[in-house]
PDB file of C-alpha atoms in Angstrom:
ATOM      1  CA  ARG A  33     -56.191 117.737  33.622  1.00 80.00           C
ATOM      2  CA  PHE A  34     -58.833 119.846  33.807  1.00 84.00           C
ATOM      3  CA  ALA A  35     -59.203 120.161  30.111  1.00 88.00           C
ATOM      4  CA  ILE A  36     -59.336 116.300  30.361  1.00 88.00           C
ATOM      5  CA  LYS A  37     -61.049 115.617  32.502  1.00 87.00           C
ATOM      6  CA  GLY A  38     -63.909 118.220  31.036  1.00 88.00           C
ATOM      7  CA  SER A  39     -63.950 116.930  27.918  1.00 90.00           C
ATOM      8  CA  LEU A  40     -64.721 113.546  29.745  1.00 88.00           C
ATOM      9  CA  ALA A  41     -67.947 115.318  30.874  1.00 89.00           C
ATOM     10  CA  GLY A  42     -68.400 116.722  28.054  1.00 89.00           C
ATOM     11  CA  ALA A  43     -68.266 113.791  26.107  1.00 89.00           C
ATOM     12  CA  ALA A  44     -70.703 111.570  29.288  1.00 86.00           C
ATOM     13  CA  VAL A  45     -73.219 114.136  28.798  1.00 84.00           C
ATOM     14  CA  TYR A  46     -73.363 113.626  25.538  1.00 87.00           C
ATOM     15  CA  VAL A  47     -73.642 110.395  24.929  1.00 82.00           C
ATOM     16  CA  ALA A  48     -76.263 111.053  27.508  1.00 78.00           C
ATOM     17  CA  TYR A  49     -78.171 112.929  25.369  1.00 79.00           C
ATOM     18  CA  ALA A  50     -77.381 111.101  22.247  1.00 80.00           C
ATOM     19  CA  GLN A  51     -78.734 108.375  24.102  1.00 75.00           C
ATOM     20  CA  GLY A  52     -82.628 110.082  25.283  1.00 73.00           C
ATOM     21  CA  LEU A  53     -81.408 109.539  29.038  1.00 73.00           C
ATOM     22  CA  LEU A  54     -82.363 113.142  29.242  1.00 74.00           C
ATOM     23  CA  GLY A  55     -85.448 113.540  27.983  1.00 72.00           C
ATOM     24  CA  SER A  56     -88.199 111.972  29.103  1.00 73.00           C
ATOM     25  CA  GLY A  57     -88.964 109.001  31.630  1.00 71.00           C
ATOM     26  CA  THR A  58     -89.955 107.159  28.364  1.00 75.00           C
ATOM     27  CA  GLN A  59     -87.395 108.504  26.010  1.00 75.00           C
ATOM     28  CA  GLY A  60     -85.273 107.079  29.486  1.00 73.00           C
ATOM     29  CA  ALA A  61     -86.663 104.115  30.313  1.00 74.00           C
ATOM     30  CA  GLU A  62     -86.043 103.505  26.169  1.00 77.00           C
ATOM     31  CA  ALA A  63     -82.976 103.533  26.830  1.00 76.00           C
ATOM     32  CA  PHE A  64     -82.392 101.434  30.667  1.00 74.00           C
ATOM     33  CA  ARG A  65     -84.295  98.603  28.255  1.00 77.00           C
ATOM     34  CA  LYS A  66     -81.651  99.460  24.847  1.00 79.00           C
ATOM     35  CA  ALA A  67     -79.149  98.872  27.801  1.00 74.00           C
ATOM     36  CA  GLN A  68     -80.056  96.053  28.896  1.00 72.00           C
ATOM     37  CA  ALA A  69     -80.082  93.820  25.800  1.00 76.00           C
ATOM     38  CA  ALA A  70     -77.098  95.380  24.922  1.00 74.00           C
ATOM     39  CA  LEU A  71     -75.260  93.781  27.593  1.00 73.00           C
ATOM     40  CA  PRO A  72     -74.491  90.674  26.861  1.00 71.00           C
ATOM     41  CA  PRO A  73     -73.665  90.513  23.631  1.00 74.00           C
ATOM     42  CA  ALA A  74     -71.492  92.602  25.208  1.00 72.00           C
ATOM     43  CA  ILE A  75     -69.717  91.631  27.450  1.00 71.00           C
ATOM     44  CA  HIS A  76     -69.532  88.044  25.941  1.00 71.00           C
ATOM     45  CA  GLU A  77     -67.850  89.860  23.309  1.00 75.00           C
ATOM     46  CA  TRP A  78     -65.588  91.627  25.372  1.00 72.00           C
ATOM     47  CA  THR A  79     -64.182  88.257  27.211  1.00 72.00           C
ATOM     48  CA  SER A  80     -63.744  86.512  24.633  1.00 73.00           C
ATOM     49  CA  TYR A  81     -61.676  89.179  23.187  1.00 73.00           C
ATOM     50  CA  VAL A  82     -59.231  89.284  26.918  1.00 70.00           C
ATOM     51  CA  GLY A  83     -59.847  85.631  26.418  1.00 68.00           C
ATOM     52  CA  TRP A  84     -61.821  84.333  29.339  1.00 64.00           C
ATOM     53  CA  GLU A  85     -64.114  82.381  30.190  1.00 62.00           C
ATOM     54  CA  VAL A  86     -68.011  83.040  29.756  1.00 56.00           C
ATOM     55  CA  ARG A  87     -68.473  80.283  32.445  1.00 59.00           C
ATOM     56  CA  SER A  88     -66.348  81.154  34.964  1.00 55.00           C
ATOM     57  CA  LEU A  89     -68.572  85.045  35.189  1.00 57.00           C
ATOM     58  CA  PRO A  90     -71.935  85.509  36.650  1.00 64.00           C
ATOM     59  CA  PRO A  91     -75.188  85.962  34.535  1.00 64.00           C
ATOM     60  CA  THR A  92     -75.641  89.320  33.958  1.00 62.00           C
ATOM     61  CA  PRO A  93     -78.445  90.544  37.022  1.00 67.00           C
ATOM     62  CA  LYS A  94     -81.856  91.810  35.813  1.00 70.00           C
ATOM     63  CA  PHE A  95     -82.845  94.243  37.381  1.00 67.00           C
ATOM     64  CA  ASP A  96     -86.740  95.954  37.865  1.00 69.00           C
ATOM     65  CA  PHE A  97     -86.184  99.395  37.276  1.00 66.00           C
ATOM     66  CA  SER A  98     -88.836 101.925  36.093  1.00 66.00           C
ATOM     67  CA  PRO A  99     -86.508 105.837  35.748  1.00 65.00           C
ATOM     68  CA  SER A 100     -89.619 106.718  34.928  1.00 64.00           C
ATOM     69  CA  ASP A 101     -90.553 105.623  38.961  1.00 66.00           C
ATOM     70  CA  SER A 102     -87.138 106.536  40.164  1.00 69.00           C
ATOM     71  CA  TRP A 103     -87.470 110.410  38.518  1.00 68.00           C
ATOM     72  CA  ASN A 104     -90.973 111.121  39.805  1.00 73.00           C
ATOM     73  CA  LYS A 105     -89.980 110.105  43.660  1.00 77.00           C
ATOM     74  CA  GLY A 106     -86.600 112.112  42.803  1.00 75.00           C
ATOM     75  CA  VAL A 107     -89.490 115.508  41.886  1.00 76.00           C
ATOM     76  CA  GLN A 108     -91.704 115.094  44.547  1.00 81.00           C
ATOM     77  CA  THR A 109     -88.770 114.513  46.803  1.00 85.00           C
ATOM     78  CA  VAL A 110     -86.987 118.139  45.952  1.00 84.00           C
ATOM     79  CA  MET A 111     -90.247 119.725  45.606  1.00 85.00           C
ATOM     80  CA  SER A 112     -91.110 118.435  49.508  1.00 87.00           C
ATOM     81  CA  ALA A 113     -88.021 119.713  50.383  1.00 88.00           C
ATOM     82  CA  LEU A 114     -87.942 122.846  48.880  1.00 87.00           C
ATOM     83  CA  SER A 115     -91.557 123.661  49.867  1.00 89.00           C
ATOM     84  CA  VAL A 116     -90.858 123.082  53.535  1.00 89.00           C
ATOM     85  CA  ALA A 117     -87.185 124.867  53.152  1.00 89.00           C
ATOM     86  CA  PRO A 118     -88.038 128.883  54.492  1.00 89.00           C
ATOM     87  CA  THR A 119     -90.015 126.912  57.103  1.00 90.00           C
ATOM     88  CA  ARG A 120     -87.481 124.625  58.522  1.00 90.00           C
ATOM     89  CA  ALA A 121     -84.848 127.704  57.251  1.00 90.00           C
ATOM     90  CA  CYS A 122     -86.993 129.941  60.514  1.00 91.00           C
ATOM     91  CA  GLU A 123     -87.657 126.946  63.204  1.00 92.00           C
ATOM     92  CA  TYR A 124     -83.260 126.831  62.529  1.00 92.00           C
ATOM     93  CA  THR A 125     -82.503 130.678  62.649  1.00 93.00           C
ATOM     94  CA  VAL A 126     -84.503 130.875  65.839  1.00 93.00           C
ATOM     95  CA  GLU A 127     -82.543 127.544  67.312  1.00 94.00           C
ATOM     96  CA  GLY A 128     -79.340 129.142  66.691  1.00 93.00           C
ATOM     97  CA  TRP A 129     -80.375 132.326  68.943  1.00 93.00           C
ATOM     98  CA  LYS A 130     -81.624 130.403  71.066  1.00 94.00           C
ATOM     99  CA  TYR A 131     -78.583 128.342  71.679  1.00 93.00           C
ATOM    100  CA  VAL A 132     -76.076 132.102  70.811  1.00 93.00           C
ATOM    101  CA  LYS A 133     -78.539 133.461  74.054  1.00 92.00           C
ATOM    102  CA  ASP A 134     -77.813 130.594  75.759  1.00 91.00           C
ATOM    103  CA  LEU A 135     -74.190 130.728  75.378  1.00 89.00           C
ATOM    104  CA  VAL A 136     -74.036 134.504  76.117  1.00 89.00           C
ATOM    105  CA  LYS A 137     -75.899 134.292  79.503  1.00 79.00           C
TER     106      LYS A 137
END
């Protein structure tokens, strides 16, 4: 089981790297545009293979999504959390000691 899961995870990382998803924001945006262009024909081909009516499926959603903006927002959030982490750790430690002292009294 572990070997199968590990090989699937490795394959997913390899595909993501090969498609440019692990590169810069512009490479990720380009890979996303390629996926958006390839998705409707792939769904049509798969449904015709299975034998479903294409008209019965809802239209593919249109995304207004920028991977580079999301990446930058995520990096900013993480850096903000890391910058206040020492202060918050001290505050939580003081609160914890205060709570323990109140329990001991």
